[in-house]
């Protein structure tokens, strides 16, 4: 059970997980030592499972896909073998085991579309005998939202939106490495990055400032293990029969207290929402609201509950 202090701390790190201990301490009116202890405690308990940067990979020329797969004639060992195989692939940056129509969601990211085709060919050759159905979705817009359920003030919100049409920027090798380090761990110290890229801490700081200025990095968030704080983590994939209304759905869920992420696609589904629910009954209310408000423009939807996830950013 989270204490009031824990919630306030998570809120501070959700706004900017890279901010210094001194800054967090000042905002919370706590000592730096107490803040450090509280963070370490949340990390040790796995409630905080990591920190990451919101990177606009579209600006860097990447293509982003979701692969949805349902299996047949596959036991636990067979599923574990597939997950292990996926974990070794450079193209795979995230995957989640889910309940619902689909058994696994796979996030794929690559600059070279030929590598995506190669990955799909390898996957099909290796596992098609166990695949009941698959769906490949090509993403063209991503929107990060804050963990609004942490906030007493329901109007508190922020958005970081990326689109495939965003202007492209080519980074040098050192900037690419810095982006990679910050995506793995948004709280990595400057001195550690500087030793890895062979630059001074001051030079690294300036490069990070430029990455932020150019909107390649748009913020820093924390990863929360929602199951450990008594909440459910769900994905809803939606297909529309009236695509012109997609803005109505996204505008509604940008303000929703439960929605923390929105992604738009070309493919069998038009968008998906990531929902953090207070309980199973609360998630049923979310689904009921979706059907009541937007049922006339939705041709199909699939609700999935995430059982576990793996962040595999290489």
PDB file of C-alpha atoms in Angstrom:
ATOM      1  CA  UNK A   1       0.000   0.000   0.000  1.00  0.00           C
ATOM      2  CA  UNK A   2       1.399   3.363  -1.012  1.00  0.00           C
ATOM      3  CA  UNK A   3       1.694   6.080   1.603  1.00  0.00           C
ATOM      4  CA  UNK A   4       0.781   9.679   0.899  1.00  0.00           C
ATOM      5  CA  UNK A   5       4.504  10.467   0.749  1.00  0.00           C
ATOM      6  CA  UNK A   6       5.077   7.672  -1.780  1.00  0.00           C
ATOM      7  CA  UNK A   7       2.321   8.992  -4.055  1.00  0.00           C
ATOM      8  CA  UNK A   8       3.702  12.527  -3.909  1.00  0.00           C
ATOM      9  CA  UNK A   9       7.168  11.194  -4.747  1.00  0.00           C
ATOM     10  CA  UNK A  10       5.884   9.116  -7.682  1.00  0.00           C
ATOM     11  CA  UNK A  11       4.080  12.211  -8.938  1.00  0.00           C
ATOM     12  CA  UNK A  12       7.302  14.232  -8.872  1.00  0.00           C
ATOM     13  CA  UNK A  13       9.166  11.529 -10.787  1.00  0.00           C
ATOM     14  CA  UNK A  14       6.308  11.182 -13.263  1.00  0.00           C
ATOM     15  CA  UNK A  15       6.627  14.880 -14.098  1.00  0.00           C
ATOM     16  CA  UNK A  16      10.397  14.552 -14.549  1.00  0.00           C
ATOM     17  CA  UNK A  17      12.209  11.410 -13.474  1.00  0.00           C
ATOM     18  CA  UNK A  18      15.597  12.979 -14.216  1.00  0.00           C
ATOM     19  CA  UNK A  19      15.299  15.845 -11.772  1.00  0.00           C
ATOM     20  CA  UNK A  20      17.875  15.956  -9.007  1.00  0.00           C
ATOM     21  CA  UNK A  21      17.311  14.715  -5.473  1.00  0.00           C
ATOM     22  CA  UNK A  22      17.697  18.311  -4.280  1.00  0.00           C
ATOM     23  CA  UNK A  23      14.935  19.515  -6.616  1.00  0.00           C
ATOM     24  CA  UNK A  24      12.562  16.716  -5.597  1.00  0.00           C
ATOM     25  CA  UNK A  25      13.358  17.300  -1.913  1.00  0.00           C
ATOM     26  CA  UNK A  26      12.651  21.013  -2.226  1.00  0.00           C
ATOM     27  CA  UNK A  27       9.289  20.399  -3.921  1.00  0.00           C
ATOM     28  CA  UNK A  28       8.268  17.817  -1.322  1.00  0.00           C
ATOM     29  CA  UNK A  29       9.739  19.782   1.600  1.00  0.00           C
ATOM     30  CA  UNK A  30      11.787  16.790   2.655  1.00  0.00           C
ATOM     31  CA  UNK A  31      15.485  16.260   3.204  1.00  0.00           C
ATOM     32  CA  UNK A  32      17.558  14.975   0.281  1.00  0.00           C
ATOM     33  CA  UNK A  33      18.517  11.933   2.383  1.00  0.00           C
ATOM     34  CA  UNK A  34      14.865  11.058   3.030  1.00  0.00           C
ATOM     35  CA  UNK A  35      14.000  11.424  -0.660  1.00  0.00           C
ATOM     36  CA  UNK A  36      16.900   9.170  -1.638  1.00  0.00           C
ATOM     37  CA  UNK A  37      15.835   6.572   0.950  1.00  0.00           C
ATOM     38  CA  UNK A  38      12.205   6.672  -0.241  1.00  0.00           C
ATOM     39  CA  UNK A  39      13.232   6.239  -3.897  1.00  0.00           C
ATOM     40  CA  UNK A  40      15.548   3.325  -3.063  1.00  0.00           C
ATOM     41  CA  UNK A  41      12.748   1.700  -1.065  1.00  0.00           C
ATOM     42  CA  UNK A  42      10.318   1.951  -4.005  1.00  0.00           C
ATOM     43  CA  UNK A  43      12.984   0.582  -6.351  1.00  0.00           C
ATOM     44  CA  UNK A  44      13.807  -2.320  -4.013  1.00  0.00           C
ATOM     45  CA  UNK A  45      10.137  -3.260  -3.733  1.00  0.00           C
ATOM     46  CA  UNK A  46       9.945  -3.130  -7.587  1.00  0.00           C
ATOM     47  CA  UNK A  47       7.113  -0.578  -7.471  1.00  0.00           C
ATOM     48  CA  UNK A  48       9.477   1.604  -9.491  1.00  0.00           C
ATOM     49  CA  UNK A  49      10.877  -0.722 -12.154  1.00  0.00           C
ATOM     50  CA  UNK A  50      12.882   1.883 -14.053  1.00  0.00           C
ATOM     51  CA  UNK A  51      13.111   5.325 -15.631  1.00  0.00           C
ATOM     52  CA  UNK A  52      13.028   6.225 -19.300  1.00  0.00           C
ATOM     53  CA  UNK A  53      13.103   9.138 -21.700  1.00  0.00           C
ATOM     54  CA  UNK A  54      10.229   9.966 -24.030  1.00  0.00           C
ATOM     55  CA  UNK A  55      12.150   9.889 -27.310  1.00  0.00           C
ATOM     56  CA  UNK A  56      10.616  10.900 -30.635  1.00  0.00           C
ATOM     57  CA  UNK A  57      12.003   8.040 -32.701  1.00  0.00           C
ATOM     58  CA  UNK A  58       9.996   9.186 -35.714  1.00  0.00           C
ATOM     59  CA  UNK A  59      12.286  12.245 -35.891  1.00  0.00           C
ATOM     60  CA  UNK A  60      15.246   9.877 -36.021  1.00  0.00           C
ATOM     61  CA  UNK A  61      13.831   7.981 -38.996  1.00  0.00           C
ATOM     62  CA  UNK A  62      12.512   4.882 -37.231  1.00  0.00           C
ATOM     63  CA  UNK A  63       9.430   2.896 -38.231  1.00  0.00           C
ATOM     64  CA  UNK A  64       7.371   1.568 -35.333  1.00  0.00           C
ATOM     65  CA  UNK A  65       5.093  -1.468 -35.478  1.00  0.00           C
ATOM     66  CA  UNK A  66       2.937  -3.548 -33.176  1.00  0.00           C
ATOM     67  CA  UNK A  67       2.603  -7.269 -33.802  1.00  0.00           C
ATOM     68  CA  UNK A  68      -0.361  -8.979 -32.135  1.00  0.00           C
ATOM     69  CA  UNK A  69      -0.253 -12.776 -31.963  1.00  0.00           C
ATOM     70  CA  UNK A  70      -2.589 -15.486 -30.708  1.00  0.00           C
ATOM     71  CA  UNK A  71      -1.269 -19.024 -30.327  1.00  0.00           C
ATOM     72  CA  UNK A  72      -2.638 -22.536 -30.785  1.00  0.00           C
ATOM     73  CA  UNK A  73      -1.430 -25.913 -29.540  1.00  0.00           C
ATOM     74  CA  UNK A  74       1.142 -24.225 -27.352  1.00  0.00           C
ATOM     75  CA  UNK A  75       1.925 -24.968 -23.711  1.00  0.00           C
ATOM     76  CA  UNK A  76       3.839 -22.912 -21.187  1.00  0.00           C
ATOM     77  CA  UNK A  77       7.224 -24.229 -22.305  1.00  0.00           C
ATOM     78  CA  UNK A  78       6.498 -23.461 -25.938  1.00  0.00           C
ATOM     79  CA  UNK A  79       5.372 -19.949 -25.084  1.00  0.00           C
ATOM     80  CA  UNK A  80       8.506 -19.401 -22.998  1.00  0.00           C
ATOM     81  CA  UNK A  81      10.609 -20.512 -25.980  1.00  0.00           C
ATOM     82  CA  UNK A  82       8.935 -17.922 -28.233  1.00  0.00           C
ATOM     83  CA  UNK A  83       9.386 -15.175 -25.641  1.00  0.00           C
ATOM     84  CA  UNK A  84      13.059 -16.100 -25.256  1.00  0.00           C
ATOM     85  CA  UNK A  85      13.501 -15.950 -29.061  1.00  0.00           C
ATOM     86  CA  UNK A  86      11.825 -12.537 -29.245  1.00  0.00           C
ATOM     87  CA  UNK A  87      14.009 -11.244 -26.421  1.00  0.00           C
ATOM     88  CA  UNK A  88      17.123 -11.922 -28.487  1.00  0.00           C
ATOM     89  CA  UNK A  89      15.917  -9.990 -31.529  1.00  0.00           C
ATOM     90  CA  UNK A  90      17.298  -6.477 -32.001  1.00  0.00           C
ATOM     91  CA  UNK A  91      14.062  -5.312 -33.614  1.00  0.00           C
ATOM     92  CA  UNK A  92      11.951  -6.080 -30.518  1.00  0.00           C
ATOM     93  CA  UNK A  93      11.888  -3.292 -27.902  1.00  0.00           C
ATOM     94  CA  UNK A  94       8.895  -4.348 -25.763  1.00  0.00           C
ATOM     95  CA  UNK A  95       6.537  -7.244 -25.376  1.00  0.00           C
ATOM     96  CA  UNK A  96       3.639  -8.011 -23.108  1.00  0.00           C
ATOM     97  CA  UNK A  97       1.889 -11.269 -22.286  1.00  0.00           C
ATOM     98  CA  UNK A  98      -1.845 -10.544 -22.219  1.00  0.00           C
ATOM     99  CA  UNK A  99      -5.276 -12.089 -21.685  1.00  0.00           C
ATOM    100  CA  UNK A 100      -8.012 -11.653 -24.284  1.00  0.00           C
ATOM    101  CA  UNK A 101      -8.181 -12.396 -28.008  1.00  0.00           C
ATOM    102  CA  UNK A 102      -4.410 -11.965 -28.346  1.00  0.00           C
ATOM    103  CA  UNK A 103      -1.767 -13.771 -26.293  1.00  0.00           C
ATOM    104  CA  UNK A 104       1.193 -11.454 -26.826  1.00  0.00           C
ATOM    105  CA  UNK A 105       1.827  -7.877 -27.968  1.00  0.00           C
ATOM    106  CA  UNK A 106       5.216  -7.153 -29.550  1.00  0.00           C
ATOM    107  CA  UNK A 107       6.638  -3.683 -30.197  1.00  0.00           C
ATOM    108  CA  UNK A 108       9.085  -3.496 -33.105  1.00  0.00           C
ATOM    109  CA  UNK A 109      11.302  -0.556 -34.025  1.00  0.00           C
ATOM    110  CA  UNK A 110      13.732  -0.250 -36.938  1.00  0.00           C
ATOM    111  CA  UNK A 111      15.029   2.296 -39.437  1.00  0.00           C
ATOM    112  CA  UNK A 112      15.499  -0.257 -42.202  1.00  0.00           C
ATOM    113  CA  UNK A 113      12.156  -1.676 -43.365  1.00  0.00           C
ATOM    114  CA  UNK A 114      14.004  -4.660 -44.853  1.00  0.00           C
ATOM    115  CA  UNK A 115      15.010  -5.680 -41.330  1.00  0.00           C
ATOM    116  CA  UNK A 116      11.351  -5.609 -40.298  1.00  0.00           C
ATOM    117  CA  UNK A 117      10.488  -7.909 -43.218  1.00  0.00           C
ATOM    118  CA  UNK A 118      13.383 -10.185 -42.288  1.00  0.00           C
ATOM    119  CA  UNK A 119      12.210 -10.341 -38.673  1.00  0.00           C
ATOM    120  CA  UNK A 120       8.645 -11.211 -39.720  1.00  0.00           C
ATOM    121  CA  UNK A 121       9.889 -13.868 -42.135  1.00  0.00           C
ATOM    122  CA  UNK A 122      12.068 -15.440 -39.437  1.00  0.00           C
ATOM    123  CA  UNK A 123       9.213 -15.361 -36.921  1.00  0.00           C
ATOM    124  CA  UNK A 124       6.789 -16.958 -39.374  1.00  0.00           C
ATOM    125  CA  UNK A 125       9.258 -19.661 -40.434  1.00  0.00           C
ATOM    126  CA  UNK A 126      10.094 -20.522 -36.829  1.00  0.00           C
ATOM    127  CA  UNK A 127       6.681 -20.362 -35.158  1.00  0.00           C
ATOM    128  CA  UNK A 128       3.883 -20.336 -37.758  1.00  0.00           C
ATOM    129  CA  UNK A 129       2.837 -23.857 -36.765  1.00  0.00           C
ATOM    130  CA  UNK A 130       1.834 -22.451 -33.361  1.00  0.00           C
ATOM    131  CA  UNK A 131       0.272 -19.191 -34.582  1.00  0.00           C
ATOM    132  CA  UNK A 132      -3.511 -19.086 -34.710  1.00  0.00           C
ATOM    133  CA  UNK A 133      -3.736 -15.458 -35.857  1.00  0.00           C
ATOM    134  CA  UNK A 134      -1.464 -12.456 -36.249  1.00  0.00           C
ATOM    135  CA  UNK A 135      -1.983  -8.765 -36.899  1.00  0.00           C
ATOM    136  CA  UNK A 136       0.722  -6.267 -37.884  1.00  0.00           C
ATOM    137  CA  UNK A 137       0.021  -2.589 -37.213  1.00  0.00           C
ATOM    138  CA  UNK A 138       2.110   0.314 -38.505  1.00  0.00           C
ATOM    139  CA  UNK A 139       2.167   3.237 -36.080  1.00  0.00           C
ATOM    140  CA  UNK A 140       2.052   6.829 -37.294  1.00  0.00           C
ATOM    141  CA  UNK A 141       1.346   8.732 -34.066  1.00  0.00           C
ATOM    142  CA  UNK A 142       2.269   8.196 -30.415  1.00  0.00           C
ATOM    143  CA  UNK A 143       1.092  10.153 -27.414  1.00  0.00           C
ATOM    144  CA  UNK A 144       2.437   9.813 -23.881  1.00  0.00           C
ATOM    145  CA  UNK A 145       0.215  11.057 -21.057  1.00  0.00           C
ATOM    146  CA  UNK A 146       0.988  11.448 -17.384  1.00  0.00           C
ATOM    147  CA  UNK A 147      -0.024   8.922 -14.720  1.00  0.00           C
ATOM    148  CA  UNK A 148      -3.106  10.992 -13.887  1.00  0.00           C
ATOM    149  CA  UNK A 149      -4.430   8.517 -11.309  1.00  0.00           C
ATOM    150  CA  UNK A 150      -1.567   9.711  -9.032  1.00  0.00           C
ATOM    151  CA  UNK A 151      -2.856  13.287  -9.001  1.00  0.00           C
ATOM    152  CA  UNK A 152      -5.494  14.703  -6.661  1.00  0.00           C
ATOM    153  CA  UNK A 153      -6.124  17.550  -9.090  1.00  0.00           C
ATOM    154  CA  UNK A 154      -7.900  15.836 -11.989  1.00  0.00           C
ATOM    155  CA  UNK A 155      -7.030  18.688 -14.337  1.00  0.00           C
ATOM    156  CA  UNK A 156      -3.283  18.053 -13.971  1.00  0.00           C
ATOM    157  CA  UNK A 157      -2.031  16.550 -17.201  1.00  0.00           C
ATOM    158  CA  UNK A 158       0.735  16.687 -19.779  1.00  0.00           C
ATOM    159  CA  UNK A 159       1.151  15.254 -23.250  1.00  0.00           C
ATOM    160  CA  UNK A 160       4.102  14.332 -25.443  1.00  0.00           C
ATOM    161  CA  UNK A 161       2.951  13.655 -28.998  1.00  0.00           C
ATOM    162  CA  UNK A 162       5.073  12.266 -31.863  1.00  0.00           C
ATOM    163  CA  UNK A 163       4.043  11.851 -35.502  1.00  0.00           C
ATOM    164  CA  UNK A 164       5.624   9.985 -38.408  1.00  0.00           C
ATOM    165  CA  UNK A 165       5.525  13.246 -40.405  1.00  0.00           C
ATOM    166  CA  UNK A 166       7.719  15.096 -37.890  1.00  0.00           C
ATOM    167  CA  UNK A 167      10.862  16.631 -39.407  1.00  0.00           C
ATOM    168  CA  UNK A 168      13.746  14.183 -39.438  1.00  0.00           C
ATOM    169  CA  UNK A 169      17.050  14.896 -37.676  1.00  0.00           C
ATOM    170  CA  UNK A 170      20.265  12.906 -38.147  1.00  0.00           C
ATOM    171  CA  UNK A 171      22.318  12.466 -34.991  1.00  0.00           C
ATOM    172  CA  UNK A 172      26.017  11.785 -34.765  1.00  0.00           C
ATOM    173  CA  UNK A 173      27.229   8.611 -33.084  1.00  0.00           C
ATOM    174  CA  UNK A 174      27.732  10.219 -29.675  1.00  0.00           C
ATOM    175  CA  UNK A 175      24.237  11.725 -29.596  1.00  0.00           C
ATOM    176  CA  UNK A 176      22.772   8.367 -30.596  1.00  0.00           C
ATOM    177  CA  UNK A 177      24.575   6.739 -27.672  1.00  0.00           C
ATOM    178  CA  UNK A 178      23.389   9.438 -25.263  1.00  0.00           C
ATOM    179  CA  UNK A 179      19.783   8.947 -26.393  1.00  0.00           C
ATOM    180  CA  UNK A 180      20.179   5.197 -25.881  1.00  0.00           C
ATOM    181  CA  UNK A 181      21.575   5.590 -22.359  1.00  0.00           C
ATOM    182  CA  UNK A 182      18.791   7.985 -21.361  1.00  0.00           C
ATOM    183  CA  UNK A 183      16.087   5.737 -22.773  1.00  0.00           C
ATOM    184  CA  UNK A 184      17.438   2.820 -20.768  1.00  0.00           C
ATOM    185  CA  UNK A 185      17.752   4.899 -17.614  1.00  0.00           C
ATOM    186  CA  UNK A 186      16.601   8.515 -17.444  1.00  0.00           C
ATOM    187  CA  UNK A 187      18.382   8.959 -14.099  1.00  0.00           C
ATOM    188  CA  UNK A 188      21.810   7.874 -15.315  1.00  0.00           C
ATOM    189  CA  UNK A 189      24.354  10.410 -13.980  1.00  0.00           C
ATOM    190  CA  UNK A 190      26.095  12.768 -16.389  1.00  0.00           C
ATOM    191  CA  UNK A 191      29.486  11.538 -15.231  1.00  0.00           C
ATOM    192  CA  UNK A 192      28.571   7.955 -16.168  1.00  0.00           C
ATOM    193  CA  UNK A 193      27.414   8.983 -19.646  1.00  0.00           C
ATOM    194  CA  UNK A 194      30.548  11.106 -20.129  1.00  0.00           C
ATOM    195  CA  UNK A 195      32.811   8.141 -19.342  1.00  0.00           C
ATOM    196  CA  UNK A 196      30.940   5.957 -21.846  1.00  0.00           C
ATOM    197  CA  UNK A 197      30.980   8.463 -24.730  1.00  0.00           C
ATOM    198  CA  UNK A 198      34.428   9.931 -23.950  1.00  0.00           C
ATOM    199  CA  UNK A 199      33.210  13.514 -23.467  1.00  0.00           C
ATOM    200  CA  UNK A 200      33.241  15.868 -20.492  1.00  0.00           C
ATOM    201  CA  UNK A 201      30.134  16.020 -18.317  1.00  0.00           C
ATOM    202  CA  UNK A 202      29.654  19.625 -19.457  1.00  0.00           C
ATOM    203  CA  UNK A 203      29.746  18.567 -23.128  1.00  0.00           C
ATOM    204  CA  UNK A 204      27.236  15.777 -22.443  1.00  0.00           C
ATOM    205  CA  UNK A 205      24.957  18.243 -20.635  1.00  0.00           C
ATOM    206  CA  UNK A 206      24.994  20.578 -23.652  1.00  0.00           C
ATOM    207  CA  UNK A 207      24.210  17.726 -26.006  1.00  0.00           C
ATOM    208  CA  UNK A 208      21.249  16.666 -23.852  1.00  0.00           C
ATOM    209  CA  UNK A 209      20.008  20.260 -23.845  1.00  0.00           C
ATOM    210  CA  UNK A 210      20.166  20.271 -27.654  1.00  0.00           C
ATOM    211  CA  UNK A 211      18.304  16.956 -27.831  1.00  0.00           C
ATOM    212  CA  UNK A 212      15.568  18.492 -25.691  1.00  0.00           C
ATOM    213  CA  UNK A 213      15.611  21.754 -27.710  1.00  0.00           C
ATOM    214  CA  UNK A 214      15.181  19.775 -30.946  1.00  0.00           C
ATOM    215  CA  UNK A 215      12.331  17.814 -29.318  1.00  0.00           C
ATOM    216  CA  UNK A 216      14.039  14.473 -29.752  1.00  0.00           C
ATOM    217  CA  UNK A 217      13.802  13.990 -25.993  1.00  0.00           C
ATOM    218  CA  UNK A 218      10.526  15.482 -24.741  1.00  0.00           C
ATOM    219  CA  UNK A 219      10.594  14.400 -21.121  1.00  0.00           C
ATOM    220  CA  UNK A 220      11.543  11.782 -18.565  1.00  0.00           C
ATOM    221  CA  UNK A 221       9.159   9.292 -16.962  1.00  0.00           C
ATOM    222  CA  UNK A 222       9.262   6.406 -14.516  1.00  0.00           C
ATOM    223  CA  UNK A 223       8.046   2.855 -15.005  1.00  0.00           C
ATOM    224  CA  UNK A 224       5.587   1.761 -12.343  1.00  0.00           C
ATOM    225  CA  UNK A 225       4.677  -1.856 -11.603  1.00  0.00           C
ATOM    226  CA  UNK A 226       0.930  -1.268 -11.475  1.00  0.00           C
ATOM    227  CA  UNK A 227       0.143  -4.735 -10.181  1.00  0.00           C
ATOM    228  CA  UNK A 228       2.156  -4.028  -7.015  1.00  0.00           C
ATOM    229  CA  UNK A 229       0.078  -0.938  -6.243  1.00  0.00           C
ATOM    230  CA  UNK A 230      -3.206  -2.752  -6.751  1.00  0.00           C
ATOM    231  CA  UNK A 231      -4.020  -1.471 -10.220  1.00  0.00           C
ATOM    232  CA  UNK A 232      -4.710  -3.173 -13.536  1.00  0.00           C
ATOM    233  CA  UNK A 233      -2.796  -2.476 -16.747  1.00  0.00           C
ATOM    234  CA  UNK A 234      -4.830  -2.866 -19.942  1.00  0.00           C
ATOM    235  CA  UNK A 235      -4.646  -2.237 -23.689  1.00  0.00           C
ATOM    236  CA  UNK A 236      -7.732  -1.557 -25.811  1.00  0.00           C
ATOM    237  CA  UNK A 237      -7.302  -1.946 -29.574  1.00  0.00           C
ATOM    238  CA  UNK A 238     -10.002  -0.157 -31.576  1.00  0.00           C
ATOM    239  CA  UNK A 239     -11.127  -0.365 -35.212  1.00  0.00           C
ATOM    240  CA  UNK A 240     -13.355   2.445 -36.484  1.00  0.00           C
ATOM    241  CA  UNK A 241     -16.160   2.429 -39.022  1.00  0.00           C
ATOM    242  CA  UNK A 242     -15.964   6.239 -39.191  1.00  0.00           C
ATOM    243  CA  UNK A 243     -12.298   7.217 -39.251  1.00  0.00           C
ATOM    244  CA  UNK A 244     -13.160  10.938 -39.355  1.00  0.00           C
ATOM    245  CA  UNK A 245     -14.198  10.654 -35.688  1.00  0.00           C
ATOM    246  CA  UNK A 246     -10.828   9.417 -34.410  1.00  0.00           C
ATOM    247  CA  UNK A 247     -10.092  12.885 -32.995  1.00  0.00           C
ATOM    248  CA  UNK A 248     -13.194  12.697 -30.779  1.00  0.00           C
ATOM    249  CA  UNK A 249     -11.971   9.492 -29.149  1.00  0.00           C
ATOM    250  CA  UNK A 250      -8.412  10.701 -28.621  1.00  0.00           C
ATOM    251  CA  UNK A 251      -9.581  14.071 -27.214  1.00  0.00           C
ATOM    252  CA  UNK A 252     -11.773  12.235 -24.716  1.00  0.00           C
ATOM    253  CA  UNK A 253      -9.059   9.858 -23.539  1.00  0.00           C
ATOM    254  CA  UNK A 254      -6.411  12.564 -23.336  1.00  0.00           C
ATOM    255  CA  UNK A 255      -8.495  13.862 -20.427  1.00  0.00           C
ATOM    256  CA  UNK A 256      -9.381  10.464 -18.985  1.00  0.00           C
ATOM    257  CA  UNK A 257      -7.988   9.767 -15.532  1.00  0.00           C
ATOM    258  CA  UNK A 258      -7.225   6.181 -16.529  1.00  0.00           C
ATOM    259  CA  UNK A 259      -5.546   6.633 -19.937  1.00  0.00           C
ATOM    260  CA  UNK A 260      -1.741   6.961 -19.966  1.00  0.00           C
ATOM    261  CA  UNK A 261      -0.855   6.282 -23.610  1.00  0.00           C
ATOM    262  CA  UNK A 262      -2.452   6.521 -27.071  1.00  0.00           C
ATOM    263  CA  UNK A 263      -1.118   5.107 -30.329  1.00  0.00           C
ATOM    264  CA  UNK A 264      -2.590   5.439 -33.839  1.00  0.00           C
ATOM    265  CA  UNK A 265      -2.088   2.888 -36.625  1.00  0.00           C
ATOM    266  CA  UNK A 266      -2.517   1.888 -40.215  1.00  0.00           C
ATOM    267  CA  UNK A 267      -3.768  -1.698 -40.209  1.00  0.00           C
ATOM    268  CA  UNK A 268      -6.553  -3.810 -38.779  1.00  0.00           C
ATOM    269  CA  UNK A 269      -6.928  -1.477 -35.796  1.00  0.00           C
ATOM    270  CA  UNK A 270      -6.879   2.314 -35.938  1.00  0.00           C
ATOM    271  CA  UNK A 271      -5.679   3.076 -32.418  1.00  0.00           C
ATOM    272  CA  UNK A 272      -5.048   1.656 -29.018  1.00  0.00           C
ATOM    273  CA  UNK A 273      -5.384   3.037 -25.520  1.00  0.00           C
ATOM    274  CA  UNK A 274      -3.361   2.029 -22.477  1.00  0.00           C
ATOM    275  CA  UNK A 275      -5.525   2.123 -19.381  1.00  0.00           C
ATOM    276  CA  UNK A 276      -4.634   1.943 -15.683  1.00  0.00           C
ATOM    277  CA  UNK A 277      -7.680   0.783 -13.730  1.00  0.00           C
ATOM    278  CA  UNK A 278      -8.403   0.893 -10.017  1.00  0.00           C
ATOM    279  CA  UNK A 279     -10.039  -2.553 -10.132  1.00  0.00           C
ATOM    280  CA  UNK A 280     -11.712  -5.055 -12.454  1.00  0.00           C
ATOM    281  CA  UNK A 281     -15.050  -3.314 -11.927  1.00  0.00           C
ATOM    282  CA  UNK A 282     -13.427   0.033 -12.759  1.00  0.00           C
ATOM    283  CA  UNK A 283     -12.083  -1.426 -16.031  1.00  0.00           C
ATOM    284  CA  UNK A 284     -15.571  -2.712 -16.856  1.00  0.00           C
ATOM    285  CA  UNK A 285     -16.805   0.846 -16.355  1.00  0.00           C
ATOM    286  CA  UNK A 286     -14.122   2.092 -18.782  1.00  0.00           C
ATOM    287  CA  UNK A 287     -15.269  -0.431 -21.415  1.00  0.00           C
ATOM    288  CA  UNK A 288     -18.938   0.437 -20.820  1.00  0.00           C
ATOM    289  CA  UNK A 289     -18.149   4.131 -21.271  1.00  0.00           C
ATOM    290  CA  UNK A 290     -16.248   3.377 -24.508  1.00  0.00           C
ATOM    291  CA  UNK A 291     -19.236   1.485 -25.892  1.00  0.00           C
ATOM    292  CA  UNK A 292     -21.785   4.068 -24.794  1.00  0.00           C
ATOM    293  CA  UNK A 293     -19.869   7.118 -26.028  1.00  0.00           C
ATOM    294  CA  UNK A 294     -18.309   5.748 -29.207  1.00  0.00           C
ATOM    295  CA  UNK A 295     -20.112   2.497 -30.050  1.00  0.00           C
ATOM    296  CA  UNK A 296     -21.669   4.052 -33.138  1.00  0.00           C
ATOM    297  CA  UNK A 297     -18.251   4.790 -34.695  1.00  0.00           C
ATOM    298  CA  UNK A 298     -16.440   1.618 -33.559  1.00  0.00           C
ATOM    299  CA  UNK A 299     -16.572  -1.472 -35.760  1.00  0.00           C
ATOM    300  CA  UNK A 300     -14.538  -3.650 -33.403  1.00  0.00           C
ATOM    301  CA  UNK A 301     -12.474  -3.462 -30.225  1.00  0.00           C
ATOM    302  CA  UNK A 302     -10.386  -5.885 -28.199  1.00  0.00           C
ATOM    303  CA  UNK A 303      -9.703  -5.440 -24.495  1.00  0.00           C
ATOM    304  CA  UNK A 304      -6.493  -6.989 -23.197  1.00  0.00           C
ATOM    305  CA  UNK A 305      -5.082  -7.173 -19.688  1.00  0.00           C
ATOM    306  CA  UNK A 306      -1.294  -7.209 -19.397  1.00  0.00           C
ATOM    307  CA  UNK A 307      -0.069 -10.077 -17.199  1.00  0.00           C
ATOM    308  CA  UNK A 308       3.617  -9.217 -17.488  1.00  0.00           C
ATOM    309  CA  UNK A 309       5.838  -7.122 -19.715  1.00  0.00           C
ATOM    310  CA  UNK A 310       9.439  -6.996 -20.820  1.00  0.00           C
ATOM    311  CA  UNK A 311      11.246  -3.789 -21.781  1.00  0.00           C
ATOM    312  CA  UNK A 312      13.910  -4.912 -24.231  1.00  0.00           C
ATOM    313  CA  UNK A 313      15.326  -1.645 -25.590  1.00  0.00           C
ATOM    314  CA  UNK A 314      18.753  -2.611 -26.893  1.00  0.00           C
TER     315      UNK A 314
END
